[in-house]
PDB file of C-alpha atoms in Angstrom:
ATOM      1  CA  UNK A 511     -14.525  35.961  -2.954  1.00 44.00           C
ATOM      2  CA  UNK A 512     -13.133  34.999  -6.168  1.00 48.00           C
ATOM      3  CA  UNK A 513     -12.812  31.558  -7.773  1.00 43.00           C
ATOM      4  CA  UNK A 514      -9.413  30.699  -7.212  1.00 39.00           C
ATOM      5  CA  UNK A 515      -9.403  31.860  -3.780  1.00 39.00           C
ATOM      6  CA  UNK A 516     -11.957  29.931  -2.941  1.00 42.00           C
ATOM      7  CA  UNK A 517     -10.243  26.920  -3.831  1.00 37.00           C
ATOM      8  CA  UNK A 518      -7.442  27.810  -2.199  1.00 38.00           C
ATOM      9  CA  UNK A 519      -9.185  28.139   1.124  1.00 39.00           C
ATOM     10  CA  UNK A 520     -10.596  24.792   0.349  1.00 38.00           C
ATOM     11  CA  UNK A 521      -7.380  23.031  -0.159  1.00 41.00           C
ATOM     12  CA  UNK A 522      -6.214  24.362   2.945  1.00 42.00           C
ATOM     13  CA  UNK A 523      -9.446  23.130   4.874  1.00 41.00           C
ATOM     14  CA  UNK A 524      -8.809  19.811   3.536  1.00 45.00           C
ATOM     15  CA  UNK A 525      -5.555  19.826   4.453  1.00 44.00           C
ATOM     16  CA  UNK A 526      -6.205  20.538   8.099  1.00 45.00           C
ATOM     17  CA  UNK A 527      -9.106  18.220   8.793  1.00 50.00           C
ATOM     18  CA  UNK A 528      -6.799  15.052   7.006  1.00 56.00           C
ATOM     19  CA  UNK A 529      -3.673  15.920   9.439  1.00 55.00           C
ATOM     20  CA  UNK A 530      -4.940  18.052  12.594  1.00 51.00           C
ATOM     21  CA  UNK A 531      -5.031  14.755  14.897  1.00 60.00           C
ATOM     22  CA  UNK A 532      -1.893  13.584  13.189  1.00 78.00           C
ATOM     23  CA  UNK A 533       0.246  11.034  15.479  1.00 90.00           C
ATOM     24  CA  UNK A 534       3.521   9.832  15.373  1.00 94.00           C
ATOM     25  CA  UNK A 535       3.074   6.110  17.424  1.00 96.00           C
ATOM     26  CA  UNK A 536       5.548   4.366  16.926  1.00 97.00           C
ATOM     27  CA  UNK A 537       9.527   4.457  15.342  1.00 97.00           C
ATOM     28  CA  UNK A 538      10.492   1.820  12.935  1.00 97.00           C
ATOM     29  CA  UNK A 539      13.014   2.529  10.430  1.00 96.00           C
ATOM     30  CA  UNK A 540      12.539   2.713   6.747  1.00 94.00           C
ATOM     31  CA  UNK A 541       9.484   1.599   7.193  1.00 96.00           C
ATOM     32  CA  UNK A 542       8.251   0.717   3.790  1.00 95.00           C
ATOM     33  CA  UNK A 543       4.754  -1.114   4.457  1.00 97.00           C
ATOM     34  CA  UNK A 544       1.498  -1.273   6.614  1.00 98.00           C
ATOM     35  CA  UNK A 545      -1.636  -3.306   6.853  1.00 98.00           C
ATOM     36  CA  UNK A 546      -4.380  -4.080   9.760  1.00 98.00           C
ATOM     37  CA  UNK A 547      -5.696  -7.404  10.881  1.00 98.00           C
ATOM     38  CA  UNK A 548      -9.480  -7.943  12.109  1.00 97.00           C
ATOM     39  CA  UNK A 549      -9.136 -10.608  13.529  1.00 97.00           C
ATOM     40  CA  UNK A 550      -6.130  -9.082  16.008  1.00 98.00           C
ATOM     41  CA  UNK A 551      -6.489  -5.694  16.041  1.00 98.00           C
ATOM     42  CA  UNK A 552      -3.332  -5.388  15.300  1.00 98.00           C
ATOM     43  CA  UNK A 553      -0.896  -3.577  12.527  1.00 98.00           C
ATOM     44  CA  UNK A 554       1.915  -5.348  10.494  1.00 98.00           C
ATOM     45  CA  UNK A 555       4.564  -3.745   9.230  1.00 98.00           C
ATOM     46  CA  UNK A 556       7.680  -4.550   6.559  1.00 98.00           C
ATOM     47  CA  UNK A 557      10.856  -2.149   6.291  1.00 96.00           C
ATOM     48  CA  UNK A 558      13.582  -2.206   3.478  1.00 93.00           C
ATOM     49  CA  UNK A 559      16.104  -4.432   5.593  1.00 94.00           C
ATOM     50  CA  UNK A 560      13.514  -7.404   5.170  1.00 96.00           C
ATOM     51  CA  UNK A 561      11.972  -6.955   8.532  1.00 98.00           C
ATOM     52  CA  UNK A 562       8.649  -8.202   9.808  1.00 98.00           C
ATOM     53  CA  UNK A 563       6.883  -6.377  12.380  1.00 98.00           C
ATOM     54  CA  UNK A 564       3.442  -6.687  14.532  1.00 98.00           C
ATOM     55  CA  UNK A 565       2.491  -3.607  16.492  1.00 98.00           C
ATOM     56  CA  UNK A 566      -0.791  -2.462  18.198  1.00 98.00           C
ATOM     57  CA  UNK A 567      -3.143   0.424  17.222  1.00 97.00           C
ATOM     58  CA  UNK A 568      -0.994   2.322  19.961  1.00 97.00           C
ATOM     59  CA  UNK A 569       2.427   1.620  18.390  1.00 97.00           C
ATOM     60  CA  UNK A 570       3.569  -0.996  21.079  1.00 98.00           C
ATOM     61  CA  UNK A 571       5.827  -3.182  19.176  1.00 98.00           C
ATOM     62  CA  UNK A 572       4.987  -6.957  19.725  1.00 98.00           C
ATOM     63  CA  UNK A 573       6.994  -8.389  17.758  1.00 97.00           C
ATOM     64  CA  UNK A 574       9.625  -8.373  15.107  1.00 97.00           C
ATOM     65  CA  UNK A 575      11.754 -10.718  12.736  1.00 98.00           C
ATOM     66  CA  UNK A 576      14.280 -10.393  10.052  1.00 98.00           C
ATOM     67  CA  UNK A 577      13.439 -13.145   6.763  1.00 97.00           C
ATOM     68  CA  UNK A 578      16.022 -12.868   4.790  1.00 96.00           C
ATOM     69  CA  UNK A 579      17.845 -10.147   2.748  1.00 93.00           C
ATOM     70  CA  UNK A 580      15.007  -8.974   0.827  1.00 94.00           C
ATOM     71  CA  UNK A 581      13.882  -5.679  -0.186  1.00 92.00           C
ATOM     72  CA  UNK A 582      10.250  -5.810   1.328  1.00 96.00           C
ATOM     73  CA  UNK A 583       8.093  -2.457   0.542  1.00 95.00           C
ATOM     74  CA  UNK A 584       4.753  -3.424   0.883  1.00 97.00           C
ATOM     75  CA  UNK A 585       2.446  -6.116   2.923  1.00 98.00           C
ATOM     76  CA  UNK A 586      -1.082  -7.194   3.062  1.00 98.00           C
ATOM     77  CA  UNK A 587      -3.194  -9.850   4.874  1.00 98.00           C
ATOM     78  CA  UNK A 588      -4.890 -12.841   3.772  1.00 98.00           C
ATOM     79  CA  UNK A 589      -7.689 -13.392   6.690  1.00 98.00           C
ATOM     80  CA  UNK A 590      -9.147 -17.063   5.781  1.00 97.00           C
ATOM     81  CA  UNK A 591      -5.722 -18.854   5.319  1.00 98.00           C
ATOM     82  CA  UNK A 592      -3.833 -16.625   8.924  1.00 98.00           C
ATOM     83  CA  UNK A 593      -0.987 -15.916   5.999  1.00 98.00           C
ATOM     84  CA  UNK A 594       1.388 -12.093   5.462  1.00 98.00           C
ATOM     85  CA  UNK A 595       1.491 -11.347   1.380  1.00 98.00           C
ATOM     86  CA  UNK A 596       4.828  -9.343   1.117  1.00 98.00           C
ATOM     87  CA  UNK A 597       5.926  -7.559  -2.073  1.00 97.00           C
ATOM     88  CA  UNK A 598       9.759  -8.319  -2.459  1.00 95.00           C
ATOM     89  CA  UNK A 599      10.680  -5.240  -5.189  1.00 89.00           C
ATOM     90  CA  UNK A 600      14.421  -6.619  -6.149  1.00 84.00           C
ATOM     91  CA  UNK A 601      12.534  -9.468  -8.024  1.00 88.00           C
ATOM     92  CA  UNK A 602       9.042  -8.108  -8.647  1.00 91.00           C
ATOM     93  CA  UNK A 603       7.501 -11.514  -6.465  1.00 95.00           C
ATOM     94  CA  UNK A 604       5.447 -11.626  -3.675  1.00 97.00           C
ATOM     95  CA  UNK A 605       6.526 -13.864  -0.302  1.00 98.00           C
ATOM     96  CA  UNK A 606       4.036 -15.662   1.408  1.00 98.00           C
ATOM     97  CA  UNK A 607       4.564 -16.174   4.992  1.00 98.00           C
ATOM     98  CA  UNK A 608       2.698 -17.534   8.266  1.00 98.00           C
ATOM     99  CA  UNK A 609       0.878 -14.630  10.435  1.00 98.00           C
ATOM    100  CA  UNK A 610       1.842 -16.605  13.564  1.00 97.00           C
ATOM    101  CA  UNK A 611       5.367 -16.918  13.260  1.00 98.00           C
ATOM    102  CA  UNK A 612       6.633 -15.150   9.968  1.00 98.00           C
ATOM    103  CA  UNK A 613       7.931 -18.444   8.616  1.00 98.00           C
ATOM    104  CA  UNK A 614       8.310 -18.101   5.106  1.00 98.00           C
ATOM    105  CA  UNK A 615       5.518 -20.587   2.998  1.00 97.00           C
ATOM    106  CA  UNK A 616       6.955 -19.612  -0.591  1.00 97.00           C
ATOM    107  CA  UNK A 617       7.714 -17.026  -2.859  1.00 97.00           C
ATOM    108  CA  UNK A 618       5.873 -16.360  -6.043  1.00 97.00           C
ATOM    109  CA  UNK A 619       6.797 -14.387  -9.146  1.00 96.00           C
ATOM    110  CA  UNK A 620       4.602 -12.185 -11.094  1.00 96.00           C
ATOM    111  CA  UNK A 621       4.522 -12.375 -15.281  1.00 95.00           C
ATOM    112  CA  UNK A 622       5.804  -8.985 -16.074  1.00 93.00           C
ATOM    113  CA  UNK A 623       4.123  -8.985 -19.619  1.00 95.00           C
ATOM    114  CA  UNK A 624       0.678  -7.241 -20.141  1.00 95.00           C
ATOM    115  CA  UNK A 625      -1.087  -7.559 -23.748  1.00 94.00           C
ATOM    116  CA  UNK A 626       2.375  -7.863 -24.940  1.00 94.00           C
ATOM    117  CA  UNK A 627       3.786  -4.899 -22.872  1.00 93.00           C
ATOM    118  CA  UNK A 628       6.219  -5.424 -20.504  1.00 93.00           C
ATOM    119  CA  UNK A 629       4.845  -3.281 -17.374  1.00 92.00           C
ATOM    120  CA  UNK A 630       7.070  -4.760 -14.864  1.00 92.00           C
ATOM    121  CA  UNK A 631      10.530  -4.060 -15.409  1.00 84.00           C
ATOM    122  CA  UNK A 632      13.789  -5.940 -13.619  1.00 76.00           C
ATOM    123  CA  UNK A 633      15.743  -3.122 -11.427  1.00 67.00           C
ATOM    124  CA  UNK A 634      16.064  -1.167  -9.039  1.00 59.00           C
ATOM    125  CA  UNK A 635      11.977   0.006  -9.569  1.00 76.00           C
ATOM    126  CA  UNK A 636       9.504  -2.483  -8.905  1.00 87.00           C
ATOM    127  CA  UNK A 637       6.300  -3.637  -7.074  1.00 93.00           C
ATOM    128  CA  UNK A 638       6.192  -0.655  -4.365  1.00 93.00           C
ATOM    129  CA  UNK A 639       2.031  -1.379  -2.778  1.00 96.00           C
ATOM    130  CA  UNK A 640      -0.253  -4.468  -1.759  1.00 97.00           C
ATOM    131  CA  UNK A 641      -3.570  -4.923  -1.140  1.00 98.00           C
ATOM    132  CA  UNK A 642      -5.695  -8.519  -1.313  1.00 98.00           C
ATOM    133  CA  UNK A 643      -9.169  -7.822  -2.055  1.00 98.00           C
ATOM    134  CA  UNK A 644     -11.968 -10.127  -3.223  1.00 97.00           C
ATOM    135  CA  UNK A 645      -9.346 -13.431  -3.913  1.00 97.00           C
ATOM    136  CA  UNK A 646      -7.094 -10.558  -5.962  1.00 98.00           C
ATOM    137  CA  UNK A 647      -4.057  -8.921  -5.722  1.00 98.00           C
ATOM    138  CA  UNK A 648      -3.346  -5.381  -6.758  1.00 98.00           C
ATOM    139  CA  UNK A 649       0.425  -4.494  -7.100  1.00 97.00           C
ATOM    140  CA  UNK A 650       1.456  -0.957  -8.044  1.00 96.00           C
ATOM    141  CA  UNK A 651       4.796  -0.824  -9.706  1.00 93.00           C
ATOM    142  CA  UNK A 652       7.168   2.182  -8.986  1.00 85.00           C
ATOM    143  CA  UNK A 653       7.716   4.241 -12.324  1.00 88.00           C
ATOM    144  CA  UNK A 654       7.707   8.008 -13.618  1.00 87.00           C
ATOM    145  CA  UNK A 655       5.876   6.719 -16.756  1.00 90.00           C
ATOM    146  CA  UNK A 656       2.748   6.529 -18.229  1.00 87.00           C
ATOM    147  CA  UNK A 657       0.839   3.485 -19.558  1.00 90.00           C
ATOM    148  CA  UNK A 658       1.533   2.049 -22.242  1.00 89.00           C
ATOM    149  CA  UNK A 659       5.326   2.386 -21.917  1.00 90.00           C
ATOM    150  CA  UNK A 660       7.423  -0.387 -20.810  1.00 91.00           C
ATOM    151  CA  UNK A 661       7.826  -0.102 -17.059  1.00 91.00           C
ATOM    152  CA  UNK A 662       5.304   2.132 -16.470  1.00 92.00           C
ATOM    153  CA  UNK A 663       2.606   3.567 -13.504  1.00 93.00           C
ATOM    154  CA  UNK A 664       0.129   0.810 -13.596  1.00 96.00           C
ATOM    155  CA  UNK A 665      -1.815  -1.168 -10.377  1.00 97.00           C
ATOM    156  CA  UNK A 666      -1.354  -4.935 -12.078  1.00 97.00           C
ATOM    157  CA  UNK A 667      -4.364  -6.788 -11.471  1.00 98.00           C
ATOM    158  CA  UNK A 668      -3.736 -10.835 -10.246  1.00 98.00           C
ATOM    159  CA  UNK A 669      -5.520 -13.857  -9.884  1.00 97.00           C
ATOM    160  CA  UNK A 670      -4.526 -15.021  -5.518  1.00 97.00           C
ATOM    161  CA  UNK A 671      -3.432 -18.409  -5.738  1.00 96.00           C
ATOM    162  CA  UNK A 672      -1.070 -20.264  -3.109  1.00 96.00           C
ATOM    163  CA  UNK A 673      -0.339 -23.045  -5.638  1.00 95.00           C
ATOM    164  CA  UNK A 674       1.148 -21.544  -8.472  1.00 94.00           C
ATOM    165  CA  UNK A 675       4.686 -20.382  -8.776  1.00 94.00           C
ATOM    166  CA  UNK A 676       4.495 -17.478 -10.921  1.00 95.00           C
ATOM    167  CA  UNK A 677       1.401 -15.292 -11.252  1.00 97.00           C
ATOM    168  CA  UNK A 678      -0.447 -13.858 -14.380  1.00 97.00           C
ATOM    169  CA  UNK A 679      -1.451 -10.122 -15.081  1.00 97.00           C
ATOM    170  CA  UNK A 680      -5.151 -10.542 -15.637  1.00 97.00           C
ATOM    171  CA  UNK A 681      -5.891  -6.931 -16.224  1.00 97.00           C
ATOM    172  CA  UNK A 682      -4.215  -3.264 -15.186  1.00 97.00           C
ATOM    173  CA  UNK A 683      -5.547   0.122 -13.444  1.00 97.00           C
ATOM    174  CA  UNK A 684      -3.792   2.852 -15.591  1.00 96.00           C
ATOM    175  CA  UNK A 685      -4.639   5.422 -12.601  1.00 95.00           C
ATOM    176  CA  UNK A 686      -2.869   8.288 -14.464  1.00 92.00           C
ATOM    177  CA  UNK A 687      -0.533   9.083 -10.842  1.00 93.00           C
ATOM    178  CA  UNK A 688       3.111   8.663 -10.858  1.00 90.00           C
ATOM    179  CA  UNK A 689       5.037   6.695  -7.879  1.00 89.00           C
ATOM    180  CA  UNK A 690       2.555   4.739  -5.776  1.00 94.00           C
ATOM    181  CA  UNK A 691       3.603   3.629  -2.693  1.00 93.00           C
ATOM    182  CA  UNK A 692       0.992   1.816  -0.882  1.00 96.00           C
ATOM    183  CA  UNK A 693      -2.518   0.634  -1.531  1.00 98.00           C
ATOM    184  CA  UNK A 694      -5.243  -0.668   0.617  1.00 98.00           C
ATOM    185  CA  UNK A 695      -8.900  -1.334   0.796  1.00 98.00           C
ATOM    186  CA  UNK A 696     -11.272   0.274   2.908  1.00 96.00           C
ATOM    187  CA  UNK A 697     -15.309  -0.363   2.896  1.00 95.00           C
ATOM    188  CA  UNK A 698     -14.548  -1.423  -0.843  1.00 96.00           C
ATOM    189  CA  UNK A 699     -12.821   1.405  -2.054  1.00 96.00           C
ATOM    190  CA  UNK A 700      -9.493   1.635  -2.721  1.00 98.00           C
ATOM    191  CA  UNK A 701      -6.680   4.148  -1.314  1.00 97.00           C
ATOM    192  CA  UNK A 702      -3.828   4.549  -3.216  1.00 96.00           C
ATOM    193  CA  UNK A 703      -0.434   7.148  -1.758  1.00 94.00           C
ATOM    194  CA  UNK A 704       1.453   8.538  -4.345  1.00 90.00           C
ATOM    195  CA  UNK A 705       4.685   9.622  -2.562  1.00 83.00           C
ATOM    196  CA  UNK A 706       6.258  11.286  -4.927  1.00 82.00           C
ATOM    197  CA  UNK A 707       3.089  14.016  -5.431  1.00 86.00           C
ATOM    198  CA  UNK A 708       2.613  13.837  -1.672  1.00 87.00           C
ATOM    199  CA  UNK A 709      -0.811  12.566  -2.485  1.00 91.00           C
ATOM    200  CA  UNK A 710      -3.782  10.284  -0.822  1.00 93.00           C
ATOM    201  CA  UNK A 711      -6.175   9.077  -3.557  1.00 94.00           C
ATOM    202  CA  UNK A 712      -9.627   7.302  -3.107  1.00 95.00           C
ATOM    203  CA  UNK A 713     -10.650   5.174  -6.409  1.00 97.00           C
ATOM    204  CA  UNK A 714     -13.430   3.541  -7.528  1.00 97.00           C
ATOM    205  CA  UNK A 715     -12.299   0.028  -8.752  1.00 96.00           C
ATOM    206  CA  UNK A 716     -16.007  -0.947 -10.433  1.00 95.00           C
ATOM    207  CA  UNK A 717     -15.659   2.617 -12.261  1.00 96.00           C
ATOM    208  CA  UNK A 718     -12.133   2.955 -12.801  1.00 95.00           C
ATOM    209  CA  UNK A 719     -12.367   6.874 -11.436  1.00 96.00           C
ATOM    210  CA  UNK A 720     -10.865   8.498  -8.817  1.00 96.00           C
ATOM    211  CA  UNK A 721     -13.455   9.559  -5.989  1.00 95.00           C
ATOM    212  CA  UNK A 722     -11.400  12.235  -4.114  1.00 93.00           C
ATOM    213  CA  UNK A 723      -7.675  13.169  -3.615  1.00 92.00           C
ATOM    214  CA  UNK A 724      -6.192  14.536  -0.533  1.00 89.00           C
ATOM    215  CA  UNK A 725      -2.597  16.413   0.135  1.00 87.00           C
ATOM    216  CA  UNK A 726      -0.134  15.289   2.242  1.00 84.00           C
ATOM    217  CA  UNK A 727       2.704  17.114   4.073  1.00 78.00           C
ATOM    218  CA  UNK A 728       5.729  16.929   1.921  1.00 77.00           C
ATOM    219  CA  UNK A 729       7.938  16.490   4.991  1.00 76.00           C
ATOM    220  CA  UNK A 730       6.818  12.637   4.751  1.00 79.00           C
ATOM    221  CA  UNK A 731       8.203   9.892   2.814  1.00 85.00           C
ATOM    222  CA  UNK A 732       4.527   7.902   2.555  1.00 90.00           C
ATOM    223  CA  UNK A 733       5.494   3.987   1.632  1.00 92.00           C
ATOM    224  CA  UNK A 734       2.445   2.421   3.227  1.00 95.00           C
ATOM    225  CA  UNK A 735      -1.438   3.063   3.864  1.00 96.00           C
ATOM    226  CA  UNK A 736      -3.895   1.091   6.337  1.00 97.00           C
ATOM    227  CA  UNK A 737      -7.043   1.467   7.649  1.00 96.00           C
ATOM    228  CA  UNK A 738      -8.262  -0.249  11.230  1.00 97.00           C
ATOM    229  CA  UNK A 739     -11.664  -1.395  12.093  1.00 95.00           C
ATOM    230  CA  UNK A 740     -12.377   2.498  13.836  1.00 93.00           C
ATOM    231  CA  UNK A 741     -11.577   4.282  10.181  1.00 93.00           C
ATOM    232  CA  UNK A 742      -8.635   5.595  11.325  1.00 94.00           C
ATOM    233  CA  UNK A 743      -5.441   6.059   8.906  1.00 94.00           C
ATOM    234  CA  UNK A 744      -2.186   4.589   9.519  1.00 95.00           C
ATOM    235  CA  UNK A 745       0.791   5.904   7.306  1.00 94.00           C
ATOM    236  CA  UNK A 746       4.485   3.890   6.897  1.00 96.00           C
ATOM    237  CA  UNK A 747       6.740   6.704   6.574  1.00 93.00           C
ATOM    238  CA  UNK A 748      10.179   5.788   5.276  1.00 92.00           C
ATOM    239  CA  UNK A 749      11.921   7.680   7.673  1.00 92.00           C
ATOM    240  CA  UNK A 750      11.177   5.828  10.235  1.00 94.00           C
ATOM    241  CA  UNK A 751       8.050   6.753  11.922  1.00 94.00           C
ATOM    242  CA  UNK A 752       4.456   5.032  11.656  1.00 96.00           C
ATOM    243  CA  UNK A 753       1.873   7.761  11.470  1.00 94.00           C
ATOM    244  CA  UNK A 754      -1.985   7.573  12.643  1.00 94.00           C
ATOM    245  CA  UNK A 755      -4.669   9.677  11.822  1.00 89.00           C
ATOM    246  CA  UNK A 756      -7.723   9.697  14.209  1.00 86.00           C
ATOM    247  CA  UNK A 757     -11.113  10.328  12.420  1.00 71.00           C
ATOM    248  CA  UNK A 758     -10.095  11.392   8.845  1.00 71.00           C
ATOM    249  CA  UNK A 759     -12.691  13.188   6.492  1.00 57.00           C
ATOM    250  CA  UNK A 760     -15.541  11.547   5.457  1.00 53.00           C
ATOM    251  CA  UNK A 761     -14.306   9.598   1.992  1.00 48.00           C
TER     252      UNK A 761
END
């Protein structure tokens, strides 16, 4: 067998273990952002219209609520405090809200300037995935460009604080991936999706290298990545459809 056939057949293999117990379970449209609560066992999940949902690992929806007119396309959990982390792209802030309700606590802006490089840009672009891990908050902002442009494909690195009103960039992961969607952490690595490559990424934050990267089907629009408690995968899909993924390869 030659080289490149080989890795062909690989690819494919890949490809097949990652989707074969692929599930569509439950329909929420645009759905833009996912995350998973411990403490619930439960899945939360934002859409474009500014909707809040909770849902169960089976897709029954519990509960929903509109917040405002907001543009929400990514959410995350903060466990000690029982409070949502949403990231509001129209203004590049994050929205802090009450897990038992979905009452809105505040809103807080993030600095857009990095070492004197603005990496966040004002538009119609901005902070696309979440994730809250060890009292810090990695946002990935929505771009076609590479770092060190202005606006470009960076994970901005933040200091979690519920008493400030605007946030700091403390430091940046310039991943080298265009267009990530959603990011989450799972046994201390973290996932990143890349929607427009169609692409599931491990990383290693401590090493700043990517571990392994996985291909998605190109029929979905990936906006959101979870993991539950099990290790199964849990995809927002923007058109409408929340996607899980029994027993994905080992990472």
């Amino acid at each position: 067998m030659n080289k490149f056939l080989g890795v062909l057949m690989l690819s494919s293999l890949l490809f097949q273990n990652l989707f074969s117990k692929e599930k569509e379970i439950a329909k929420i449209p645009e759905a833009s952002g996912i995350c998973y609560s411990k403490t619930s066992d439960t899945l939360f999940v934002v859409n474009d219209e500014g909707r809040v949902y909770e849902i169960t690992t089976k897709g029954e929806i519990l509960r929903e609520k509109r917040i405002g007119k907001y543009d929400l396309e990514a959410i995350d959990i903060d466990e000690k405090n029982s409070l949502l982390l949403l990231a509001n792209e129209k203004n590049d802030s994050i929205i802090i809200i009450k897990k038992e309700n979905f009452k809105i606590i505040k809103e807080i802006k993030i600095d857009k300037e990095y070492k004197g490089i603005k990496v966040l840009k004002k538009g119609s672009n901005g902070i696309e995935g979440l994730a809250l891990y060890k009292n810090k908050i990695y946002a990935s902002n929505q771009s076609k460009k590479k770092y060190p442009q202005k606006d470009s494909s960076v994970i901005v690195i933040l200091n979690y604080s519920l008493d400030k009103k605007s946030l700091k960039i403390e430091d940046i992961i310039n991943h080298g991936f265009t267009d990530v969607s959603g990011l989450t952490f799972y046994e201390d690595i973290l996932y990143m999706i890349s929607d427009k490559n169609s692409l599931l990424i491990s990383y290693n934050i401590k090493k700043r290298r990517v571990i392994k990267k996985y291909k998605l089907p190109k029929k979905f629009a990936q906006e959101g990545v979870a993991f539950d408690k099990k290790g199964n995968l849990y995809i927002a899909d923007d058109n409408g459809k929340i996607l899980k993924i029994k027993n994905p390869p080992n990472r």
